[in-house]
JSON list of C-alpha atoms in Angstrom, two decimals:
[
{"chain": "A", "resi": 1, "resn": "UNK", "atom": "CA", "xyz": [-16.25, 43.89, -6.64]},
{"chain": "A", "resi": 2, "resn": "UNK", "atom": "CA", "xyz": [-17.92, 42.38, -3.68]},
{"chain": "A", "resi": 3, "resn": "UNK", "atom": "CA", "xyz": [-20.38, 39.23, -3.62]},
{"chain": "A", "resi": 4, "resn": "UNK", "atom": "CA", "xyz": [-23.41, 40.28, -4.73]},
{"chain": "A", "resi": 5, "resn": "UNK", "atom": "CA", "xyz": [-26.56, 37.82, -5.40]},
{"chain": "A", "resi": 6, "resn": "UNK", "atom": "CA", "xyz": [-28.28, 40.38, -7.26]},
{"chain": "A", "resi": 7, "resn": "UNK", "atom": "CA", "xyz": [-26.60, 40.24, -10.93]},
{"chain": "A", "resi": 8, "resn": "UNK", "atom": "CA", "xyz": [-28.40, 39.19, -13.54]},
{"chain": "A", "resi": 9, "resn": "UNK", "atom": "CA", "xyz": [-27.10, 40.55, -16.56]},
{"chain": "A", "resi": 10, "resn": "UNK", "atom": "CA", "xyz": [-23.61, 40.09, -17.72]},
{"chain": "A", "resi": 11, "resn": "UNK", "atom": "CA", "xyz": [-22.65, 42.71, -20.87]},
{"chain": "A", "resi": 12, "resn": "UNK", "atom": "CA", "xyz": [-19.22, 41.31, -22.60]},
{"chain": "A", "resi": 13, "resn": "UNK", "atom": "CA", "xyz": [-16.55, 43.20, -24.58]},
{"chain": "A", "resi": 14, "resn": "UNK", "atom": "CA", "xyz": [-15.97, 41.24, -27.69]},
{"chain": "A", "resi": 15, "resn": "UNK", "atom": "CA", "xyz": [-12.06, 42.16, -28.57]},
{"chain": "A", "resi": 16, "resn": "UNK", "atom": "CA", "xyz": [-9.65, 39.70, -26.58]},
{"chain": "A", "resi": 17, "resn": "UNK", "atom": "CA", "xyz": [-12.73, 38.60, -24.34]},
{"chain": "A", "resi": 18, "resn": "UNK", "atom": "CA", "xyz": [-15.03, 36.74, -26.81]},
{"chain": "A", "resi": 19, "resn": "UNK", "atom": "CA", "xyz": [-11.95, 36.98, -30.14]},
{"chain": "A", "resi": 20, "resn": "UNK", "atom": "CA", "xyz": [-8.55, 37.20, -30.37]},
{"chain": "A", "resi": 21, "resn": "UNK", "atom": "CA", "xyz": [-7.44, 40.88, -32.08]},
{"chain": "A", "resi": 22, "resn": "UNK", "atom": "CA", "xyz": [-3.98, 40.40, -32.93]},
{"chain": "A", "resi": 23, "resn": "UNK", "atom": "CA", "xyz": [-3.38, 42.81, -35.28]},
{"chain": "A", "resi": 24, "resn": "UNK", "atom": "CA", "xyz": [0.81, 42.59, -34.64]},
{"chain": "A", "resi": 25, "resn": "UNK", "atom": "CA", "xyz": [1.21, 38.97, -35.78]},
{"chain": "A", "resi": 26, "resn": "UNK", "atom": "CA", "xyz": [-1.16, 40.22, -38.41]},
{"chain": "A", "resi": 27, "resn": "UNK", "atom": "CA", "xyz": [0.86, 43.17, -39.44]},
{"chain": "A", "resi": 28, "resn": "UNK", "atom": "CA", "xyz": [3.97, 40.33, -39.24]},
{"chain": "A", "resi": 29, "resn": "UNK", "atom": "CA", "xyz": [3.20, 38.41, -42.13]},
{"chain": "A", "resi": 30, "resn": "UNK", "atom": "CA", "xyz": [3.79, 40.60, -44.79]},
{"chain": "A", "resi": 31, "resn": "UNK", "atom": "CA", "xyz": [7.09, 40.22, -43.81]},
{"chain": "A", "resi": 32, "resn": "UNK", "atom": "CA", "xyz": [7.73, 44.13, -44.33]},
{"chain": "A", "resi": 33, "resn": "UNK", "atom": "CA", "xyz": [11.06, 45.69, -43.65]},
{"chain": "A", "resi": 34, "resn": "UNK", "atom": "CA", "xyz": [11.25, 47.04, -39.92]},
{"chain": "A", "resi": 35, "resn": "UNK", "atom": "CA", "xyz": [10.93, 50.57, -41.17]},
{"chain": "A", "resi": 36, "resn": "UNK", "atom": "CA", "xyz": [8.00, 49.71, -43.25]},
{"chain": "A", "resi": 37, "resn": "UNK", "atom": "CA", "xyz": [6.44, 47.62, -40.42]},
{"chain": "A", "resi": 38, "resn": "UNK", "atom": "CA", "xyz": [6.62, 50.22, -37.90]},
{"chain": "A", "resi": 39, "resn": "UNK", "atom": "CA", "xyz": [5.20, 53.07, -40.31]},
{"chain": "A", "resi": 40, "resn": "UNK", "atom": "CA", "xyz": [2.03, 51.18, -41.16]},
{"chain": "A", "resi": 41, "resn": "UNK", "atom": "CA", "xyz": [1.75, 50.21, -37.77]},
{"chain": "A", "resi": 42, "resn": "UNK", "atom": "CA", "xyz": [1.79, 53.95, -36.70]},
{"chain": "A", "resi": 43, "resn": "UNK", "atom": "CA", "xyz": [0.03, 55.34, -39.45]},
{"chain": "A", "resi": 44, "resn": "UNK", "atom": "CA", "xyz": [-2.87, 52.68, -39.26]},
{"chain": "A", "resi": 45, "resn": "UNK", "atom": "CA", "xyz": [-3.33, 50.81, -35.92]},
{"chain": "A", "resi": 46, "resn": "UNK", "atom": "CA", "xyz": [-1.70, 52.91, -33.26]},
{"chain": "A", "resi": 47, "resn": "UNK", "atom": "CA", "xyz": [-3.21, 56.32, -34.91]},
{"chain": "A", "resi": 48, "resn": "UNK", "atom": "CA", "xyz": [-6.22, 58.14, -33.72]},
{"chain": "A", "resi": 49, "resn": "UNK", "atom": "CA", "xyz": [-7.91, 57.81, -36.66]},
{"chain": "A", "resi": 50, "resn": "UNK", "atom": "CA", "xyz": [-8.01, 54.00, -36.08]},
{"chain": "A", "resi": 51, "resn": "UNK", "atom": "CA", "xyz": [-9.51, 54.49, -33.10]},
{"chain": "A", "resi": 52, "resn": "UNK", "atom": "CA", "xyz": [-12.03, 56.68, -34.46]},
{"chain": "A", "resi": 53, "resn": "UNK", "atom": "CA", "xyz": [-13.26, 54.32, -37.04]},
{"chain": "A", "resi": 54, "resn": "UNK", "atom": "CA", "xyz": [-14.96, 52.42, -34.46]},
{"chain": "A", "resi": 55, "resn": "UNK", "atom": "CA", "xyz": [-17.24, 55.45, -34.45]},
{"chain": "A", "resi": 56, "resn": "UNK", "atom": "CA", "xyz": [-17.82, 55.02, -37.95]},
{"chain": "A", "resi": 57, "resn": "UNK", "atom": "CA", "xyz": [-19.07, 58.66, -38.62]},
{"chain": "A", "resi": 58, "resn": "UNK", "atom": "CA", "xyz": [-17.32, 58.41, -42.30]},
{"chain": "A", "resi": 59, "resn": "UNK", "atom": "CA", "xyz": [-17.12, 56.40, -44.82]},
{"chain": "A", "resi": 60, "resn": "UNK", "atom": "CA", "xyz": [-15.02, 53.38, -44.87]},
{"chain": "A", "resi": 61, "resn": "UNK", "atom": "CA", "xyz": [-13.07, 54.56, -47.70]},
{"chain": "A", "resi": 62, "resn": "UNK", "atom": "CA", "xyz": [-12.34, 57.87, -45.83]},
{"chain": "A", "resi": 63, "resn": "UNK", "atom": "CA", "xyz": [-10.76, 56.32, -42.99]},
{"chain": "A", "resi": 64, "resn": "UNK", "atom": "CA", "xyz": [-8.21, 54.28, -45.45]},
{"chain": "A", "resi": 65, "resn": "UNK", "atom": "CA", "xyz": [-7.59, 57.70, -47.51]},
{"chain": "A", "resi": 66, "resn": "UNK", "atom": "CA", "xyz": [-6.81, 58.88, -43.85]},
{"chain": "A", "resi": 67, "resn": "UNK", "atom": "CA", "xyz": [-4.42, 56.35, -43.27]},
{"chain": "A", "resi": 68, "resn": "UNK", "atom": "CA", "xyz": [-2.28, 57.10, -46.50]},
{"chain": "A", "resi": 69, "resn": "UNK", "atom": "CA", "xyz": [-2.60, 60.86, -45.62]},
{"chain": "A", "resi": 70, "resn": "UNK", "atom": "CA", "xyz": [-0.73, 59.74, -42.78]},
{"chain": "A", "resi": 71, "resn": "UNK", "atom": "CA", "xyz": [2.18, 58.15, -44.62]},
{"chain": "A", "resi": 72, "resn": "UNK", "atom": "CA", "xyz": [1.72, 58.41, -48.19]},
{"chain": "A", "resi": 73, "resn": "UNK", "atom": "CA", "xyz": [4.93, 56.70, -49.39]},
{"chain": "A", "resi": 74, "resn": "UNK", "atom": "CA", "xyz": [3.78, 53.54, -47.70]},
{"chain": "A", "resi": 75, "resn": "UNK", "atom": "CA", "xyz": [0.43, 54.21, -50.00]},
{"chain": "A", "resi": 76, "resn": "UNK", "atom": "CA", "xyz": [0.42, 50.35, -51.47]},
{"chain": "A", "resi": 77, "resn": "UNK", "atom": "CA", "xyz": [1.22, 48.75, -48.20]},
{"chain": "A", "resi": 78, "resn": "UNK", "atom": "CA", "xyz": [-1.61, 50.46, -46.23]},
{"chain": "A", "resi": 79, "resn": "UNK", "atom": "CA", "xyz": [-4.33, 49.71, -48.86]},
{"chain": "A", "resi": 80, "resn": "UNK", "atom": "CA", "xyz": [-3.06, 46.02, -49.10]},
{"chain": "A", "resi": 81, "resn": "UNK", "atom": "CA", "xyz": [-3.06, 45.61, -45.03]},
{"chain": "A", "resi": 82, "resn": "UNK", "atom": "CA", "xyz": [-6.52, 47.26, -44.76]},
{"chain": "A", "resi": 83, "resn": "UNK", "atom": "CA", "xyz": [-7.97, 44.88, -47.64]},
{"chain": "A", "resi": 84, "resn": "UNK", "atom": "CA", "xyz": [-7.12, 41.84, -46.01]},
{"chain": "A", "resi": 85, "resn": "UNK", "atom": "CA", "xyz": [-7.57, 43.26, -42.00]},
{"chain": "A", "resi": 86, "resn": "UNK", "atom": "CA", "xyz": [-10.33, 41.12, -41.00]},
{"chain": "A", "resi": 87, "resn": "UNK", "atom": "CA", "xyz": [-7.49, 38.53, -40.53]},
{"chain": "A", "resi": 88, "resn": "UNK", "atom": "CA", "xyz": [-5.85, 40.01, -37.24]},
{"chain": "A", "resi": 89, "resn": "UNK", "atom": "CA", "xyz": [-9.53, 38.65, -35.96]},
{"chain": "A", "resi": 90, "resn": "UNK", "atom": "CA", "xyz": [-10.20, 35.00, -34.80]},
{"chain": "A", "resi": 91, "resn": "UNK", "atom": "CA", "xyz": [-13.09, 33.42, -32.46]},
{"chain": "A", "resi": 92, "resn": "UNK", "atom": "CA", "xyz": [-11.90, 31.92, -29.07]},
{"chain": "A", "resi": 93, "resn": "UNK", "atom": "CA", "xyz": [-12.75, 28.44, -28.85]},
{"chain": "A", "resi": 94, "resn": "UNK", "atom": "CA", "xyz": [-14.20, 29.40, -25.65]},
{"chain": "A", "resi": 95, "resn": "UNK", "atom": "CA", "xyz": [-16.87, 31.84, -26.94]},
{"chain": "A", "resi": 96, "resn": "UNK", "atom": "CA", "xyz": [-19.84, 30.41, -27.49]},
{"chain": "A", "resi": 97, "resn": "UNK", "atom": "CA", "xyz": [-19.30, 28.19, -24.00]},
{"chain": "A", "resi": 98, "resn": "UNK", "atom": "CA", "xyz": [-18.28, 31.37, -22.10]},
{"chain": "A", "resi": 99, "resn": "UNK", "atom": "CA", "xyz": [-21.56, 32.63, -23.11]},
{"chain": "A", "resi": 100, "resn": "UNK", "atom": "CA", "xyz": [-23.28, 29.78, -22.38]},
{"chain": "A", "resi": 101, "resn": "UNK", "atom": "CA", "xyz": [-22.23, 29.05, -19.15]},
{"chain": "A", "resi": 102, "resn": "UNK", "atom": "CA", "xyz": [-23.10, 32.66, -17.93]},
{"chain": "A", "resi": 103, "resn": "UNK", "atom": "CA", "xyz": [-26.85, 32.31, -19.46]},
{"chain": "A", "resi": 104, "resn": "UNK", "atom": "CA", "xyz": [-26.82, 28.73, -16.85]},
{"chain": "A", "resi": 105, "resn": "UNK", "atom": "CA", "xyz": [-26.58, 30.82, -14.00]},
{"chain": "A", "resi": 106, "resn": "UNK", "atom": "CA", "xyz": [-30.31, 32.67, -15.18]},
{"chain": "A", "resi": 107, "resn": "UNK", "atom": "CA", "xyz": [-28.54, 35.60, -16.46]},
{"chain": "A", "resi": 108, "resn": "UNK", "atom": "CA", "xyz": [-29.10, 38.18, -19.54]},
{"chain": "A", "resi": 109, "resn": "UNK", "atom": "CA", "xyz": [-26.26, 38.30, -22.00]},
{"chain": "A", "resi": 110, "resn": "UNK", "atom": "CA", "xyz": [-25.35, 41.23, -23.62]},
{"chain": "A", "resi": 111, "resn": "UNK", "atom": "CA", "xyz": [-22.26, 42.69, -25.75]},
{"chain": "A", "resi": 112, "resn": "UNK", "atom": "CA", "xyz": [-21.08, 46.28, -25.36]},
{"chain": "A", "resi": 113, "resn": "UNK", "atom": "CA", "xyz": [-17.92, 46.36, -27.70]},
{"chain": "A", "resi": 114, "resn": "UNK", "atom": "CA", "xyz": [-15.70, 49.29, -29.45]},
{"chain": "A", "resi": 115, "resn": "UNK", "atom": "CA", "xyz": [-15.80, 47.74, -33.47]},
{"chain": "A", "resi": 116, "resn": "UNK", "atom": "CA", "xyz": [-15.79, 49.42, -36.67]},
{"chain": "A", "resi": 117, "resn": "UNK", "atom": "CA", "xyz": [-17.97, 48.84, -38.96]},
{"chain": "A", "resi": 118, "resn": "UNK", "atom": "CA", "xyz": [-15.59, 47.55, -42.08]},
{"chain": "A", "resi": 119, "resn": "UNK", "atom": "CA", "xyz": [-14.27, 44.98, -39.78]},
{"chain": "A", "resi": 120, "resn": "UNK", "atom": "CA", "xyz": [-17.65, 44.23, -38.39]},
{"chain": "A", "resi": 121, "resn": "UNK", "atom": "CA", "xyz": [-19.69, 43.67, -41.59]},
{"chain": "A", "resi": 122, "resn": "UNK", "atom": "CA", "xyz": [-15.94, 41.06, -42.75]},
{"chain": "A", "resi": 123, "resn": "UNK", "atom": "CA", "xyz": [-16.43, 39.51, -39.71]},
{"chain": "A", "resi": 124, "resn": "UNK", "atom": "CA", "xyz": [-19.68, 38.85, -38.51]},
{"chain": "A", "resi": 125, "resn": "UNK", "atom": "CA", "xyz": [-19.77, 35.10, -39.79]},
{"chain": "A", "resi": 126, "resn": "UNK", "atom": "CA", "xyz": [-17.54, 34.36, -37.25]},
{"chain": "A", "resi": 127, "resn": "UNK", "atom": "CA", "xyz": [-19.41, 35.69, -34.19]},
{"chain": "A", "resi": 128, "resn": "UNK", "atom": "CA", "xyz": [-21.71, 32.43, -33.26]},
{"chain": "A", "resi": 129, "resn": "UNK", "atom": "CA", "xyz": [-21.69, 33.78, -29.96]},
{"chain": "A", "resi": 130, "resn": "UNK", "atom": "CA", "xyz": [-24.59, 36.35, -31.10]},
{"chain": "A", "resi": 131, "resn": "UNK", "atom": "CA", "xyz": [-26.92, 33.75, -31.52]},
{"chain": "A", "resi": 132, "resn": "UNK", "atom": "CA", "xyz": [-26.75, 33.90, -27.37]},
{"chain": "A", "resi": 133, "resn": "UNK", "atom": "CA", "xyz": [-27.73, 37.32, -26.64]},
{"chain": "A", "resi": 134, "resn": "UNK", "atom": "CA", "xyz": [-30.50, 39.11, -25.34]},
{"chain": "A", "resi": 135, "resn": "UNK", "atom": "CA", "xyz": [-29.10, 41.92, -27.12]},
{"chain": "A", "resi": 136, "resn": "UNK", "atom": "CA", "xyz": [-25.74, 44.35, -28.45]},
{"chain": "A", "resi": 137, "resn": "UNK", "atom": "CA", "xyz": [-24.71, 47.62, -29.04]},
{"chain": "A", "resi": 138, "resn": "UNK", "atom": "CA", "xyz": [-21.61, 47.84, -31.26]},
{"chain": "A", "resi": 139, "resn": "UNK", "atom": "CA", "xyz": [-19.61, 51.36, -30.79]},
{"chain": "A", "resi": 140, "resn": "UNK", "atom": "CA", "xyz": [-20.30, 51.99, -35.24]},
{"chain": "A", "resi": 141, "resn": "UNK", "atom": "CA", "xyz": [-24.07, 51.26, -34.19]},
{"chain": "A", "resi": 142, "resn": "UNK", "atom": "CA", "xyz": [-24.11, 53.85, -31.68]},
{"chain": "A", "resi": 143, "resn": "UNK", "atom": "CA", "xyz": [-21.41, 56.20, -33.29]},
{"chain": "A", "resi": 144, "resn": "UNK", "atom": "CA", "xyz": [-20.06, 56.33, -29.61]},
{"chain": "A", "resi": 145, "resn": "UNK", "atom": "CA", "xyz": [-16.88, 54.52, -27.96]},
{"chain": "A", "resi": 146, "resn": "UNK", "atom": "CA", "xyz": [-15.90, 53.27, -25.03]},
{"chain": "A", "resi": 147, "resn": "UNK", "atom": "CA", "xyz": [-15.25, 54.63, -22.57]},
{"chain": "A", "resi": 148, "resn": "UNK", "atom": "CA", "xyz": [-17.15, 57.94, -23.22]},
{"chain": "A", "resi": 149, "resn": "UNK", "atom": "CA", "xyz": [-20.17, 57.35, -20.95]},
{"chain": "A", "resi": 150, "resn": "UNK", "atom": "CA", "xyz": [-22.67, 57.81, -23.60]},
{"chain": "A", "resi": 151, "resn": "UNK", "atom": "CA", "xyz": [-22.08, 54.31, -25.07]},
{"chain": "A", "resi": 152, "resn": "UNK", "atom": "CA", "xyz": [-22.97, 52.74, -21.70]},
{"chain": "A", "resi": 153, "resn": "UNK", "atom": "CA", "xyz": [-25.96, 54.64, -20.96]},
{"chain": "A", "resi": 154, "resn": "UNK", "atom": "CA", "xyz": [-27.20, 54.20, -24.85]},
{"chain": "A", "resi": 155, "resn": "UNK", "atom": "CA", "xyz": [-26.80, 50.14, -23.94]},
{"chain": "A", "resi": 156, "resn": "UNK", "atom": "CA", "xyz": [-28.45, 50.75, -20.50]},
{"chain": "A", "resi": 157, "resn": "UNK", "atom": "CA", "xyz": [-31.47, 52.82, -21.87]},
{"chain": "A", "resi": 158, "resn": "UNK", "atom": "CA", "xyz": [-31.86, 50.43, -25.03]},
{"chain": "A", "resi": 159, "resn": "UNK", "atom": "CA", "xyz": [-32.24, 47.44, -22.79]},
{"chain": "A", "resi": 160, "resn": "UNK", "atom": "CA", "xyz": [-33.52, 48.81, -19.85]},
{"chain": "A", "resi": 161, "resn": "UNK", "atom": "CA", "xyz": [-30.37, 47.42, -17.82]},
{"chain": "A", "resi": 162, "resn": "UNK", "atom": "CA", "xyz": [-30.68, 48.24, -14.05]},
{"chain": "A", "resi": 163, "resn": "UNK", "atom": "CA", "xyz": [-26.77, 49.02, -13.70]},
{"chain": "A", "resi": 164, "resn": "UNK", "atom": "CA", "xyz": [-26.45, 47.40, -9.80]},
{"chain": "A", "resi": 165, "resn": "UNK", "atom": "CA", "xyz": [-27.39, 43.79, -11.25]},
{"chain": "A", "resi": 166, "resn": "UNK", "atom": "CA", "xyz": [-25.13, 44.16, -14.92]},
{"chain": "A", "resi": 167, "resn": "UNK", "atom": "CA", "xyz": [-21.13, 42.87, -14.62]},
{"chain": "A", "resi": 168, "resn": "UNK", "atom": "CA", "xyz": [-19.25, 44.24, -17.63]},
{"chain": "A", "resi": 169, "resn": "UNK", "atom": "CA", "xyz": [-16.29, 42.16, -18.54]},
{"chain": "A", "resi": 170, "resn": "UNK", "atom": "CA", "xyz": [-13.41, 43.76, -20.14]},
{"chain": "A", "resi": 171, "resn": "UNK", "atom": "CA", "xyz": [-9.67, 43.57, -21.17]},
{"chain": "A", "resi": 172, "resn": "UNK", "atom": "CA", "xyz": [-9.30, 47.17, -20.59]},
{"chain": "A", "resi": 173, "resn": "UNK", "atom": "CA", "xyz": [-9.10, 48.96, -17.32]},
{"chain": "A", "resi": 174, "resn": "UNK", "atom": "CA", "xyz": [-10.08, 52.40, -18.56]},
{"chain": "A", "resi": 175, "resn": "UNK", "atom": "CA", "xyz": [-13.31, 50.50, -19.71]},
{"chain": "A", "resi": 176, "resn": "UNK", "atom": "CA", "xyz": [-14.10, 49.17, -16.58]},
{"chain": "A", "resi": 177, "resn": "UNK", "atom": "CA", "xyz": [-13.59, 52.37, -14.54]},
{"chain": "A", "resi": 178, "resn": "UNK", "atom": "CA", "xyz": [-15.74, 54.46, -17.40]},
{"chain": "A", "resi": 179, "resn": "UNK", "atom": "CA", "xyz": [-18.78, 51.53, -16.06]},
{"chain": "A", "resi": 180, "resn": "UNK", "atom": "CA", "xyz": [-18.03, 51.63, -12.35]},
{"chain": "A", "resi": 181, "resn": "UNK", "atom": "CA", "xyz": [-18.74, 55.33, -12.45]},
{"chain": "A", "resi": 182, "resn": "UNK", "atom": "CA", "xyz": [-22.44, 54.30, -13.82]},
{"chain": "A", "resi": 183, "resn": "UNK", "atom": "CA", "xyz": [-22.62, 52.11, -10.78]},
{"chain": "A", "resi": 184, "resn": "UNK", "atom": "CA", "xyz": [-22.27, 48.93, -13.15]},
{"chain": "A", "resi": 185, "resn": "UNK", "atom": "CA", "xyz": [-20.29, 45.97, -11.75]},
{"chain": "A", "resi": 186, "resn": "UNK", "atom": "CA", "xyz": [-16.78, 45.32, -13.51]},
{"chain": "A", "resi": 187, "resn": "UNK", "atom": "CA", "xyz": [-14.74, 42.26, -13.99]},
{"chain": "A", "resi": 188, "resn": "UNK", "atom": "CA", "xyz": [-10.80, 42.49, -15.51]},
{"chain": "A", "resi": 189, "resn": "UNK", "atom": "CA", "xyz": [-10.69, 39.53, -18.21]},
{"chain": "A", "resi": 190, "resn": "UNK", "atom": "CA", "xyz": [-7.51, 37.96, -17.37]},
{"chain": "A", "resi": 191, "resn": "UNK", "atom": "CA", "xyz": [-7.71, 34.55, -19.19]},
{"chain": "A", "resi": 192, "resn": "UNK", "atom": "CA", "xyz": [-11.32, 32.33, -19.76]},
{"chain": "A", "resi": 193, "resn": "UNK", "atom": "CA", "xyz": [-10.64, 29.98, -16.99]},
{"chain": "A", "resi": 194, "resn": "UNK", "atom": "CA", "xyz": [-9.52, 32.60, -14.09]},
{"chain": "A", "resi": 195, "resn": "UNK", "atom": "CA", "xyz": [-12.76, 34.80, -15.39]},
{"chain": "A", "resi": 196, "resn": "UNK", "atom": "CA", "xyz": [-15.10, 32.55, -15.58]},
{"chain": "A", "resi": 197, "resn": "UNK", "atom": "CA", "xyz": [-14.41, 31.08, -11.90]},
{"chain": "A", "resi": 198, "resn": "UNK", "atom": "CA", "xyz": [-14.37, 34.71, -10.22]},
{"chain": "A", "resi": 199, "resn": "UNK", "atom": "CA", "xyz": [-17.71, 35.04, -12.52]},
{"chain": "A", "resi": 200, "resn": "UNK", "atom": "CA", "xyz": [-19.42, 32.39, -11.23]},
{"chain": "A", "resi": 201, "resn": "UNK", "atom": "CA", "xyz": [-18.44, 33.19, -7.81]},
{"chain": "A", "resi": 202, "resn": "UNK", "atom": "CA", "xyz": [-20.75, 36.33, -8.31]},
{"chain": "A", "resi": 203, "resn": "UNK", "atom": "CA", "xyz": [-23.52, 34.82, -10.09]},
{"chain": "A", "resi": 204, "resn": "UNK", "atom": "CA", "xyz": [-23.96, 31.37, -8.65]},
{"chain": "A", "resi": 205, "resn": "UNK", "atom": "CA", "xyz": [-26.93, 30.81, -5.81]}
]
């Protein structure tokens, strides 16, 4: 990305940009055999239906019945890590200042952000940073994910976003390169300190 005095709108990713998803440790503290570990792991976070429940087309109770479809001898230790998996979620310190700080330099705030709606609705009381929007689009609210196009445009048409003056900030490089084909600005999160300098590089007068 190249200077460019033009940006006002910043859209943020919420999931290691704005909180901390750390759904390993999480998984850790059961303090499951390695077997057992490594099967819910596969069967719940690193399966496609995971990733799908950020789309939220079914029920929340249909993804978990999913998950022990997937493994059903592990059927008591998937329905005990799904009750409880708002926990691999914490707030950065940083959040609310990050978003702050951005709004300083005169521009619109927005979040674009893959989240399902179970974890959303268990973890909404911890997203202060909301209250500093001009607006979000959360992948269950759209039924869309990143980085399929059509959850960009949906937040580009619901806003009326000019893409040439948004930056989208992002842990995920896949994400990024799904905007830069809409012709929106990208930023790689890296930590809060090293973003927020190359930010403000682009954004300050």
């Amino acid at each position: 990305m190249t200077k460019n005095q033009t940006i006002d709108t910043i859209i943020f990713d919420v999931g290691n940009v704005l909180m901390d998803y750390h759904w390993k440790t999480y998984l850790d503290s059961f303090n499951f055999s390695p077997d057992v570990r490594d099967a819910v792991a596969s069967t719940m976070f690193l399966s496609t239906q995971w990733n799908e429940m950020d789309r939220s087309l079914l029920p929340d109770q249909e993804y978990l019945n999913l998950f022990i479809q997937n493994a059903p001898q592990y059927q008591r230790e998937i329905r005990q890590v799904f009750e409880n998996c708002e926990d691999c979620i914490h707030t950065y310190d940083y959040a609310d200042s990050f978003v702050l700080k951005c709004r300083e330099q005169n521009c619109r705030t927005y979040i674009l952000s893959n989240y399902s709606r179970y974890l959303f609705y268990k973890t909404e009381h911890m997203m202060h940073f909301r209250n500093y929007m001009d607006g979000e689009l959360f992948s269950f609210q759209a039924g869309q994910i990143k980085p399929e196009p059509e959850i960009y445009l949906t937040l580009l048409e619901k806003y009326s976003i000019d893409p040439r003056r948004a930056l989208f900030l992002d842990d995920r490089q896949e994400n990024l390169d799904a905007a830069a084909r809409l012709h929106i600005h990208t930023l790689l999160f890296t930590t809060y300190p090293e973003t927020l300098e190359e930010l403000l590089r682009f954004t300050s007068p």
